[in-house]
Coordinates of C-alpha atoms and ligand atoms in Angstrom, one line a residue:
Chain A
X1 CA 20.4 1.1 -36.1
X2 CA 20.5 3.3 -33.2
X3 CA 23.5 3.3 -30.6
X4 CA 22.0 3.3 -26.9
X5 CA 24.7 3.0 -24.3
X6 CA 23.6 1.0 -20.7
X7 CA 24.8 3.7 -19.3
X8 CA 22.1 6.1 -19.9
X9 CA 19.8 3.1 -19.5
X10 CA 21.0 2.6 -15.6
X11 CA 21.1 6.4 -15.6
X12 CA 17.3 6.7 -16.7
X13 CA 16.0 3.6 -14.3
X14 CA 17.9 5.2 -10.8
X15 CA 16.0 8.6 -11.5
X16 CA 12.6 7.0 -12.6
X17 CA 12.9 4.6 -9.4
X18 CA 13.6 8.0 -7.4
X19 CA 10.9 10.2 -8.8
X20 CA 8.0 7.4 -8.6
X21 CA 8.4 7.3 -5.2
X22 CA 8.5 11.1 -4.6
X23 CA 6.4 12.8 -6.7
X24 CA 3.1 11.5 -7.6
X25 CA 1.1 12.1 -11.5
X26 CA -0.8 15.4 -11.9
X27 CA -4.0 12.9 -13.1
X28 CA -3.7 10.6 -9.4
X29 CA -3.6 14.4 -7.6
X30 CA -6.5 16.2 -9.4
X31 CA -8.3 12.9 -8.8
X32 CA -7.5 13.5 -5.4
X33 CA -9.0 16.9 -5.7
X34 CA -12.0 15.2 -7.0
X35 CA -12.2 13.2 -4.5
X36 CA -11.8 16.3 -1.7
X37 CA -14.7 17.2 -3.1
X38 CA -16.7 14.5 -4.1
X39 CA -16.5 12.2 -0.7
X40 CA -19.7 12.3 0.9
X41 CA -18.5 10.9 4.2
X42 CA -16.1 13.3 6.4
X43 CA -13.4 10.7 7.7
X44 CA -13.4 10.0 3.5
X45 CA -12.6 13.9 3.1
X46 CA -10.3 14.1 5.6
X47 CA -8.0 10.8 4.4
X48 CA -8.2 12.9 0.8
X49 CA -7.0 16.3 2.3
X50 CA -4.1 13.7 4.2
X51 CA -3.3 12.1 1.1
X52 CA -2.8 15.6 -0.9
X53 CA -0.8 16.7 1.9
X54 CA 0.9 13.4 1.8
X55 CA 2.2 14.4 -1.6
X56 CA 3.2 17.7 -1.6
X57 CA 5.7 16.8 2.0
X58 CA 7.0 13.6 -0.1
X59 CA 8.0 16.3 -2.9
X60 CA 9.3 19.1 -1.0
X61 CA 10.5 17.3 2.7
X62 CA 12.1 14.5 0.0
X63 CA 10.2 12.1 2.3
X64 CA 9.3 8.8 0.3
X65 CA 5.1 8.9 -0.8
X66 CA 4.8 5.8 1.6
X67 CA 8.0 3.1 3.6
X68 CA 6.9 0.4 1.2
X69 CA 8.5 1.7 -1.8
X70 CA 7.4 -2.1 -4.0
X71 CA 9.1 -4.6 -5.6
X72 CA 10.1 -2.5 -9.1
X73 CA 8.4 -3.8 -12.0
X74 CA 9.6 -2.3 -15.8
X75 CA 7.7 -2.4 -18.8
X76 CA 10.9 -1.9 -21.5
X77 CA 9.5 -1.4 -25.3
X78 CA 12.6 -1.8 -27.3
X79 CA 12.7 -0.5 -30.7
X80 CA 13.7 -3.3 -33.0
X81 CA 16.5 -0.3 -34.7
X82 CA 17.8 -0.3 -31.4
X83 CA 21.5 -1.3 -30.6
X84 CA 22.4 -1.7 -26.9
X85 CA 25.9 -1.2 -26.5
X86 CA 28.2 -1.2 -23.5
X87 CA 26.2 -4.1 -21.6
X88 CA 23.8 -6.4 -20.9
X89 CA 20.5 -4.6 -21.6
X90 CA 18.1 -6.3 -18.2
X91 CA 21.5 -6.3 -16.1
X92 CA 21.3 -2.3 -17.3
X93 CA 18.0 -2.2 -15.9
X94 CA 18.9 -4.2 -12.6
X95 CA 21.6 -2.1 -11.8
X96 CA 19.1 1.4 -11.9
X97 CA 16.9 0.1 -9.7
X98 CA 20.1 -0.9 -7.0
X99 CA 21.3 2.6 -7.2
X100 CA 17.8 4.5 -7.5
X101 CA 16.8 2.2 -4.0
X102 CA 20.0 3.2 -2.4
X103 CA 20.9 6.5 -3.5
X104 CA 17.4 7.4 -3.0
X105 CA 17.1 6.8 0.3
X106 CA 14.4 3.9 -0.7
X107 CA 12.8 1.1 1.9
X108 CA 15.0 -2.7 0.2
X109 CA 11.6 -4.7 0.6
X110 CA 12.7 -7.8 -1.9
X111 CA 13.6 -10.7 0.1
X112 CA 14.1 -14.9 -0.9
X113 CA 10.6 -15.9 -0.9
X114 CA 11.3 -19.0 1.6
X115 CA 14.6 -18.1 4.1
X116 CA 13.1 -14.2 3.9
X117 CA 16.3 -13.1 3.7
X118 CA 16.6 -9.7 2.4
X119 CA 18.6 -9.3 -1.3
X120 CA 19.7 -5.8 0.0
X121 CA 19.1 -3.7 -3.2
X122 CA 15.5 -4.2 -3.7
X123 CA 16.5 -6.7 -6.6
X124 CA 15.5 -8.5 -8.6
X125 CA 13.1 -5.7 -10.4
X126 CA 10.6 -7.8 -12.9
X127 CA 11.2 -6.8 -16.3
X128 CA 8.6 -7.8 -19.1
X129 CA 10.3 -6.8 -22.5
X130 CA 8.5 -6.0 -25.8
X131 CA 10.7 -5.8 -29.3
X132 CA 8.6 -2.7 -31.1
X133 CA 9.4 -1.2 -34.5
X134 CA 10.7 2.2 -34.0
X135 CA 14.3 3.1 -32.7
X136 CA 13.6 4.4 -29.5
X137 CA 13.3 2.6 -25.8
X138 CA 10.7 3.1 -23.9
X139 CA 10.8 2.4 -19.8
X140 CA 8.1 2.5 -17.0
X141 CA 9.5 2.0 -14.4
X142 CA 6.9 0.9 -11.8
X143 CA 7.0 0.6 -7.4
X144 CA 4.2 -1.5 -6.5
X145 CA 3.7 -1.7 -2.7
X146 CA 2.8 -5.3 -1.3
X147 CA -0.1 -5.1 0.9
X148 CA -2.3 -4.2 -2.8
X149 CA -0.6 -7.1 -4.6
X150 CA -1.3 -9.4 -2.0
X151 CA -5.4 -8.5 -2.3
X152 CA -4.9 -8.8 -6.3
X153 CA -6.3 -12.4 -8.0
X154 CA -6.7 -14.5 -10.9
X155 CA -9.5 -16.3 -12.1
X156 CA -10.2 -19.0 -14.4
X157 CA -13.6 -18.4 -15.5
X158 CA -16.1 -20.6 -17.1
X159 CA -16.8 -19.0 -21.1
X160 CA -20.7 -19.6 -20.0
X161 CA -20.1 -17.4 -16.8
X162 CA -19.5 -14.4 -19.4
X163 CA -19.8 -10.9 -18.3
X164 CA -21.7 -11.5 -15.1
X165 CA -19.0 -13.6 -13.6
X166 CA -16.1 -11.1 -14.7
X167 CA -18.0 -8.4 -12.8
X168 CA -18.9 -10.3 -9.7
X169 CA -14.5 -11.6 -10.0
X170 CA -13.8 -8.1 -9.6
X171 CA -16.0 -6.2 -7.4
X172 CA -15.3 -10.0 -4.7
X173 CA -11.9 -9.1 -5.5
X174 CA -12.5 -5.7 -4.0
X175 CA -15.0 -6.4 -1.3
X176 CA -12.4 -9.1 0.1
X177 CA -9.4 -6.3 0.3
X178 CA -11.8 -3.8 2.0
X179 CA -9.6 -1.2 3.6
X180 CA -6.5 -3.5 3.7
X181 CA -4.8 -2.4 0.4
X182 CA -4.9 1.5 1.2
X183 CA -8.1 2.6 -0.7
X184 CA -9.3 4.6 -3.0
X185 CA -7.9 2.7 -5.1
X186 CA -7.4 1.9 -8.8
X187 CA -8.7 -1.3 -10.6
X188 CA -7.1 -3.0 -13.2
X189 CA -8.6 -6.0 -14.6
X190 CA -7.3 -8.0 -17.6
X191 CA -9.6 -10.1 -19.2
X192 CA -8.8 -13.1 -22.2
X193 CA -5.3 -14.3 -23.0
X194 CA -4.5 -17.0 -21.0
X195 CA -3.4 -17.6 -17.3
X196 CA -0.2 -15.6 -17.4
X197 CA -1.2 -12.8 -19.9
X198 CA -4.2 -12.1 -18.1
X199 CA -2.0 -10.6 -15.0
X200 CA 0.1 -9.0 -17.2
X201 CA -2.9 -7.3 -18.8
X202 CA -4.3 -6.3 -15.5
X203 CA -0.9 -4.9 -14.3
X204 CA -0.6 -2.8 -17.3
X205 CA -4.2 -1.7 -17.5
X206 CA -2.7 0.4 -14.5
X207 CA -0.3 2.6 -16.2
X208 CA -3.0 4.7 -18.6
X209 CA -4.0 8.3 -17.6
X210 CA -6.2 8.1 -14.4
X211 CA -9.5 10.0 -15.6
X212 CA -9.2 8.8 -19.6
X213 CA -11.6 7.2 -21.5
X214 CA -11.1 3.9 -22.1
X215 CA -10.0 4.0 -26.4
X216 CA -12.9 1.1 -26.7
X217 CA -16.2 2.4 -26.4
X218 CA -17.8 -1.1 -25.5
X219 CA -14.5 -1.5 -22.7
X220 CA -15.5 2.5 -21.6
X221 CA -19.3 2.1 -20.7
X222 CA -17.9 -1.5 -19.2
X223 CA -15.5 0.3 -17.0
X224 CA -18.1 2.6 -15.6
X225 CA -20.2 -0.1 -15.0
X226 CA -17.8 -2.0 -12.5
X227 CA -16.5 1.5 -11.0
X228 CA -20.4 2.2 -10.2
X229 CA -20.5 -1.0 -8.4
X230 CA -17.3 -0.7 -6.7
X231 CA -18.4 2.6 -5.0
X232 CA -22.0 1.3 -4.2
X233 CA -19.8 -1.2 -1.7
X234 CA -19.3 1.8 0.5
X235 CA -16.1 0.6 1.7
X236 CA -14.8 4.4 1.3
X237 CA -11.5 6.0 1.8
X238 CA -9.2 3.8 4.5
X239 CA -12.0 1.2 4.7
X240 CA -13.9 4.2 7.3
X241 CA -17.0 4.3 4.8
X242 CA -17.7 6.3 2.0
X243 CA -18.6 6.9 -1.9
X244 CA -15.1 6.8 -3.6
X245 CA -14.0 3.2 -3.1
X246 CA -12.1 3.1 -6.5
X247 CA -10.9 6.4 -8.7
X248 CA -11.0 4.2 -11.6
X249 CA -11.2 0.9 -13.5
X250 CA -9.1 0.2 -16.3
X251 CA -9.5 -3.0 -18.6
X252 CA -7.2 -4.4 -21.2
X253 CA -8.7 -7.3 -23.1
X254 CA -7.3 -10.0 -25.8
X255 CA -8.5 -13.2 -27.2
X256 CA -8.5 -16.1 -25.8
X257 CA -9.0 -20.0 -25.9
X258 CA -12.7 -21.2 -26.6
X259 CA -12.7 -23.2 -23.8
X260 CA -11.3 -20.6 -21.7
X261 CA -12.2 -16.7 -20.1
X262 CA -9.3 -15.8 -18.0
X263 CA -9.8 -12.5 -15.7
X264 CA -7.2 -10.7 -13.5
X265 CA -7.4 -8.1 -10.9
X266 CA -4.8 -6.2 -9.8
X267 CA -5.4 -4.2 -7.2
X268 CA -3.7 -0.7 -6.9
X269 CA -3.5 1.6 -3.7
X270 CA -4.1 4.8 -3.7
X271 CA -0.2 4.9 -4.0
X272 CA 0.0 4.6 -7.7
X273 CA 3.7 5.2 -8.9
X274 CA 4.8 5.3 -12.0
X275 CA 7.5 6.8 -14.1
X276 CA 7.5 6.8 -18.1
X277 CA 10.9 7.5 -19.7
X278 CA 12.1 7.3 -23.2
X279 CA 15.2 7.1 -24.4
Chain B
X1 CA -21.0 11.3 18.2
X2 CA -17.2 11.0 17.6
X3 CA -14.6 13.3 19.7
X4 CA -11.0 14.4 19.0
X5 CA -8.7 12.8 22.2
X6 CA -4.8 13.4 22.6
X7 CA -3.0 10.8 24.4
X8 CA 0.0 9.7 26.0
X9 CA 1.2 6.3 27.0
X10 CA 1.6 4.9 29.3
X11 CA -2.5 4.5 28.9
X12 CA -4.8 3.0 31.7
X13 CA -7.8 1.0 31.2
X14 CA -10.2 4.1 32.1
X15 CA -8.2 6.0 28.8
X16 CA -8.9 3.2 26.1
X17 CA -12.8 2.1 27.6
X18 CA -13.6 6.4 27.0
X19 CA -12.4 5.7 23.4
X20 CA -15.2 4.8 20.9
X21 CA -15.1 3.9 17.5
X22 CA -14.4 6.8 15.0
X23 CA -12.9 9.0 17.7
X24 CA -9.9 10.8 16.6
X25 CA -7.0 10.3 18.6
X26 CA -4.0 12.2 18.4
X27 CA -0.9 10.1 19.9
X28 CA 2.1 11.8 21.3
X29 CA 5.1 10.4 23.6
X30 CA 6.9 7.3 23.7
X31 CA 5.5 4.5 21.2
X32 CA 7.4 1.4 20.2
X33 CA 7.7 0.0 16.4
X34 CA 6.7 -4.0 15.7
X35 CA 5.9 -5.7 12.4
X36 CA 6.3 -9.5 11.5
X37 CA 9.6 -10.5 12.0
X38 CA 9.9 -8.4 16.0
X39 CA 6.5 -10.3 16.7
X40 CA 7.5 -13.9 16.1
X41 CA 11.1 -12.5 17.9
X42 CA 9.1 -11.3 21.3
X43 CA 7.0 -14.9 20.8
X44 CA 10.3 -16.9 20.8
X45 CA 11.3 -15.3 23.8
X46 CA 8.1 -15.5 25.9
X47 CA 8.1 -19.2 25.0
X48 CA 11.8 -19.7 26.5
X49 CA 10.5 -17.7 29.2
X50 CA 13.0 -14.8 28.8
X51 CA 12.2 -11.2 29.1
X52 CA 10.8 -8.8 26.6
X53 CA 13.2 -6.4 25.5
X54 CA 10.1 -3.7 26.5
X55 CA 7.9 -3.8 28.8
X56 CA 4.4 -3.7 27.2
X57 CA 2.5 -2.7 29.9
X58 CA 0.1 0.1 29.0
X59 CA 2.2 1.1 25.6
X60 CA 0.8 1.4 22.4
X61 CA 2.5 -1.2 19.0
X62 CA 3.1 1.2 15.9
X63 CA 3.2 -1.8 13.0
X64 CA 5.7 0.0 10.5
X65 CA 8.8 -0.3 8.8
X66 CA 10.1 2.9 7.9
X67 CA 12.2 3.7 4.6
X68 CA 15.9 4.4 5.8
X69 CA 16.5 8.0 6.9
X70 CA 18.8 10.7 4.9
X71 CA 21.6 12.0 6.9
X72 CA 20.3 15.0 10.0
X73 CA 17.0 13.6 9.5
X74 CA 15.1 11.5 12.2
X75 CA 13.4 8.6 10.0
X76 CA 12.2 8.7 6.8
X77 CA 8.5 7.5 5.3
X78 CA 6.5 6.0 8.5
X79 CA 3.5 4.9 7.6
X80 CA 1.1 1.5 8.7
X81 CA 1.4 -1.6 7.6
X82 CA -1.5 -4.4 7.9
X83 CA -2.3 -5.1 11.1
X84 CA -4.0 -8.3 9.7
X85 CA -0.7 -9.8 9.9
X86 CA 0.1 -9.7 13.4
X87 CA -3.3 -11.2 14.5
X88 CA -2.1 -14.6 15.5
X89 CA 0.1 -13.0 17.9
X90 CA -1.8 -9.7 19.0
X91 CA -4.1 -11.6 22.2
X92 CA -0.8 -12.8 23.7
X93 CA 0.6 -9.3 23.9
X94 CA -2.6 -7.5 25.5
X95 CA -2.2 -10.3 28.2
X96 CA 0.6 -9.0 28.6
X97 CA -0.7 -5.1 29.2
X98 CA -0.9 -3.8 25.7
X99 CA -3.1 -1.2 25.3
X100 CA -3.0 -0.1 21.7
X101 CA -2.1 -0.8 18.5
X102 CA -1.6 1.6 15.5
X103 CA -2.0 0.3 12.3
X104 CA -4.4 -0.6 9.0
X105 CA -6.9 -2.7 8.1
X106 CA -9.1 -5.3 9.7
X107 CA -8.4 -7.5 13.2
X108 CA -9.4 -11.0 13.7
X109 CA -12.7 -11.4 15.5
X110 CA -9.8 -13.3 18.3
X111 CA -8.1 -10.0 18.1
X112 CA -11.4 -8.0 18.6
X113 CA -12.6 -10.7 21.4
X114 CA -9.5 -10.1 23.0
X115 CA -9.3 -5.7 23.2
X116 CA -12.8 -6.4 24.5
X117 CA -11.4 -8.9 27.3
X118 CA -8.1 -7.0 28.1
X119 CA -9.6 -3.6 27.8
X120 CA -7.8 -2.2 24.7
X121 CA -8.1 -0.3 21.4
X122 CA -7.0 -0.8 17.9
X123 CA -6.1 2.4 16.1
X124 CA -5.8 2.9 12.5
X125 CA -4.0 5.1 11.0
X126 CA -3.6 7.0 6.9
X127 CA -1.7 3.5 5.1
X128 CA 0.2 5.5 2.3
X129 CA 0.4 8.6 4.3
X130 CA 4.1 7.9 5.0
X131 CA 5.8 11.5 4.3
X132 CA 2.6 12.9 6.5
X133 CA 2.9 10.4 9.1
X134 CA 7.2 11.0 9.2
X135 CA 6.3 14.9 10.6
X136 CA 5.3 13.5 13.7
X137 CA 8.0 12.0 14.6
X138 CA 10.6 13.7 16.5
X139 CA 12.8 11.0 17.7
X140 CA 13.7 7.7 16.7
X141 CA 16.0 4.8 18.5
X142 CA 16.6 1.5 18.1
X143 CA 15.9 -0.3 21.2
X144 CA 15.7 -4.4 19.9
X145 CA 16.8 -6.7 17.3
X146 CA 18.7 -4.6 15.0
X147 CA 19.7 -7.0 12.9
X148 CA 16.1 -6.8 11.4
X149 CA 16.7 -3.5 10.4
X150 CA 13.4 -1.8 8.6
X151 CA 11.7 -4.5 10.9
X152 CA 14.2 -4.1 14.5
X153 CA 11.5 -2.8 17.1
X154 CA 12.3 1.3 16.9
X155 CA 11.3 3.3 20.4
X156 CA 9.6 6.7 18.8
X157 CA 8.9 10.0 20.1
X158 CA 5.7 11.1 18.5
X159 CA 3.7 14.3 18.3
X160 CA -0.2 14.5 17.7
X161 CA 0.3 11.3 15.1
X162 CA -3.0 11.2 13.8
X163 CA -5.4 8.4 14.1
X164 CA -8.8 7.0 14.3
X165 CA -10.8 4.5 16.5
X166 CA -11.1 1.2 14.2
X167 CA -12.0 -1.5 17.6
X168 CA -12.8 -0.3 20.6
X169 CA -13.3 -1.7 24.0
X170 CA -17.2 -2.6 23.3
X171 CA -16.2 -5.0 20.6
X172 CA -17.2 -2.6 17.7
X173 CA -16.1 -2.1 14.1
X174 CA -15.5 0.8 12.4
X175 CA -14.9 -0.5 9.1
X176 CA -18.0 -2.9 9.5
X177 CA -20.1 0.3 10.8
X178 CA -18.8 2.2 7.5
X179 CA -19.7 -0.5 5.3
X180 CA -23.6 -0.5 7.0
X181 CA -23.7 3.0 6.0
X182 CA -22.6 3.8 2.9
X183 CA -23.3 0.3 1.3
X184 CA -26.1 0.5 -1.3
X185 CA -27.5 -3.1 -2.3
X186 CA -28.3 -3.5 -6.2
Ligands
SF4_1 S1 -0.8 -0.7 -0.1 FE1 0.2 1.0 -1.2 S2 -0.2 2.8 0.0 FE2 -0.6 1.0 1.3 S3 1.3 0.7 2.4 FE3 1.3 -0.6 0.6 S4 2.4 0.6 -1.0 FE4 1.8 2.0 0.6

């Protein structure tokens, strides 16, 4: 067993809560880049020379990447040789994202989902744990803004409306947020599992490299067959028209129930945070 | 062909009906803050038939809540939110002498009837953009309903905020007009 005190936990969560919503990846800028010079229509170009600007002000002006800095979600993997010591492992977590929000100088946008009453501290974060062999923990700590999870959706699909009916789910999904959710965005669909797993799926999808291959090379050539109908929507960068609706789509797929062929899109602005830490 | 346009508020009719869809138009001056929350506040009021804490005529609606400012600095990320959200309330404002609104995403076709009645635009501007955005602005007050606090109606002091011609006064769409072309049918 392996000693891990909550300490460094909270430590690790404030900073990876910070620098998400600072400092975006090097794969969502150089897709940005690709993008720049891609984009066929100007006012497209012009929102990808904003959004590159956009990122290097957050990082130097310490100026948030956008006001809605999201409800946090963590993905913990917890090595099973791993002994938390010193607290309680999610209050650990909890407490990184209250300090990161306020120390941070991050917008509190979690409220009581009826009296809309603010919590203050932009918790509760949603944690989904997994125990993992190994003796290491590993965090992502994850800001994902509203207006995209509000154009995300689930569907129960009929097995008989196979592939054809996971395609049209996601590129309806996508014609329906049209330039609400902050495009170019990022797809991530979960497909099989059952009602729950297949958000979670689609959620996580989100968090591989931007611009790598899908591992699956049936799930790859899949992927480039919904991007290439995502982009002939034309909905473009900002909803103004263009080629690059979507930078990418990412599917994670498990089995499922004979009767059943659960599908989940998650939409993700342009605005993809996330912070990998391990500890 | 689209034009670049600086304006000011307050705005006439004459400003807004030269405005066509895909113009650029840079804002500068006085703009006032609004999202949910200050809406259904200003509709509460107008249905006791109090006063609005601003007067609306000819002003332009910046639908944001800013992340909280560090200290010596004027406000912190500033971007739009979704306009969407304040249709149901948006006609009863440009009654009332609104002449813009700065935000993203689509308007209601009441909200797109109504800038055509009343003579008003809709303005998007770069959702996400929120470091980019904050440069503009060079002052920022609380003038109503501080208790809201990311959602209290702020009174801004802008520079050359960029933005683009979404609705204009002729009833037209830029996001619809983007969609007819670059949309390629299987
Ligand atoms: S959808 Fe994303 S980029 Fe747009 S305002 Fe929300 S968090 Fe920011």
């Amino acid at each position: 067993m392996r000693d891990l005190h909550v300490s460094d936990i909270i430590a690790a969560v404030r900073q990876a809560a910070i620098t998400a919503n600072y400092v975006i990846g090097p794969d969502l800028l150089a897709a940005f880049r690709r993008g720049l010079a891609e984009e066929e229509s100007a006012s497209g170009r012009e929102i990808f020379r904003q959004l590159i600007d956009n990122a290097r002000i957050a990082e130097t002006e310490c100026v948030p990447l956008c006001q809605d800095c999201g409800l946090t979600v963590i993905f913990a993997e917890v090595g099973q040789e791993v002994h938390i010591v010193g607290g309680d492992f999610e209050a650990a977590l909890q407490e990184g994202v209250r300090q990161g929000y306020q120390e941070g100088y991050l917008r509190k946008s979690v409220c009581h989902p009826l009296t809309r009453t603010n919590t203050g501290d932009n918790t509760p974060a949603v944690i989904h744990t997994e125990i993992v062999p190994g003796d290491r923990l590993k965090l992502w700590v994850v800001p994902k803004g509203g207006g995209s999870e509000n154009m995300s959706r689930l569907f129960m699909l009929k097995p008989a409306q196979g592939w054809e009916g996971i395609k049209e789910a996601v590129v309806g999904t996508v014609r329906e947020a049209g330039p609400n959710a902050c495009p170019p965005y990022i797809v991530g669909v979960g497909i099989g599992g059952n009602f729950e797993r297949a958000a979670l799926l689609a959620k996580k999808s989100l968090l591989r490299e931007l611009g790598s291959q899908n591992p699956d090379p049936d799930l790859a050539a899949r992927e480039e067959e919904l991007l290439k109908a995502i982009n002939d929507l034309g909905i473009g960068p900002q909803g103004l028209g263009g080629r690059l609706t979507a930078l990418g789509v990412h599917i994670l797929l498990q089995p499922c129930h004979i009767a059943s062929l659960p599908v989940a899109v998650n939409i993700q602005c342009h605005s993809s945070r996330h912070r990998e830490v391990e500890l | 062909m689209s034009k670049e346009v600086r304006l000011t508020p307050p705005l006439t009719a004459a400003d807004v009906c030269a405005l066509e869809i895909g113009d650029r138009v840079l804002v500068s001056g006085v703009i006032y803050t609004a999202r949910d929350a200050a809406h259904r506040r200003l509709m509460d009021l107008l249905a006791a038939g109090q006063p609005l804490p601003v007067d609306l005529q000819g002003q332009i609606l910046y639908y944001v809540g800013p992340s909280p400012a560090r200290p010596g600095r004027v406000i912190g990320a500033a971007g739009p939110t979704t306009a969407t959200r304040m249709d149901v309330y948006t006609p009863t404002l440009l009654r009332l002498g609104l002449k813009a609104m700065i935000g993203k995403g689509r308007r209601s076709p009441e909200v797109i009837a109504a800038l055509k009645e009343y003579q008003a635009v809709y303005l998007g501007a770069t959702g996400g953009a929120g470091a980019l955005i904050s440069q503009c602005i060079r002052q920022a007050e609380v003038v109503a309903f501080e208790d809201l606090g990311p959602e209290a109606i702020h009174r801004l002091v802008v520079e050359d905020l960029p933005t683009i011609v979404i609705n204009d006064c002729a009833g037209r769409d830029l996001y619809d007009e983007g969609l007819r072309r670059y949309a390629r049918t299987a």
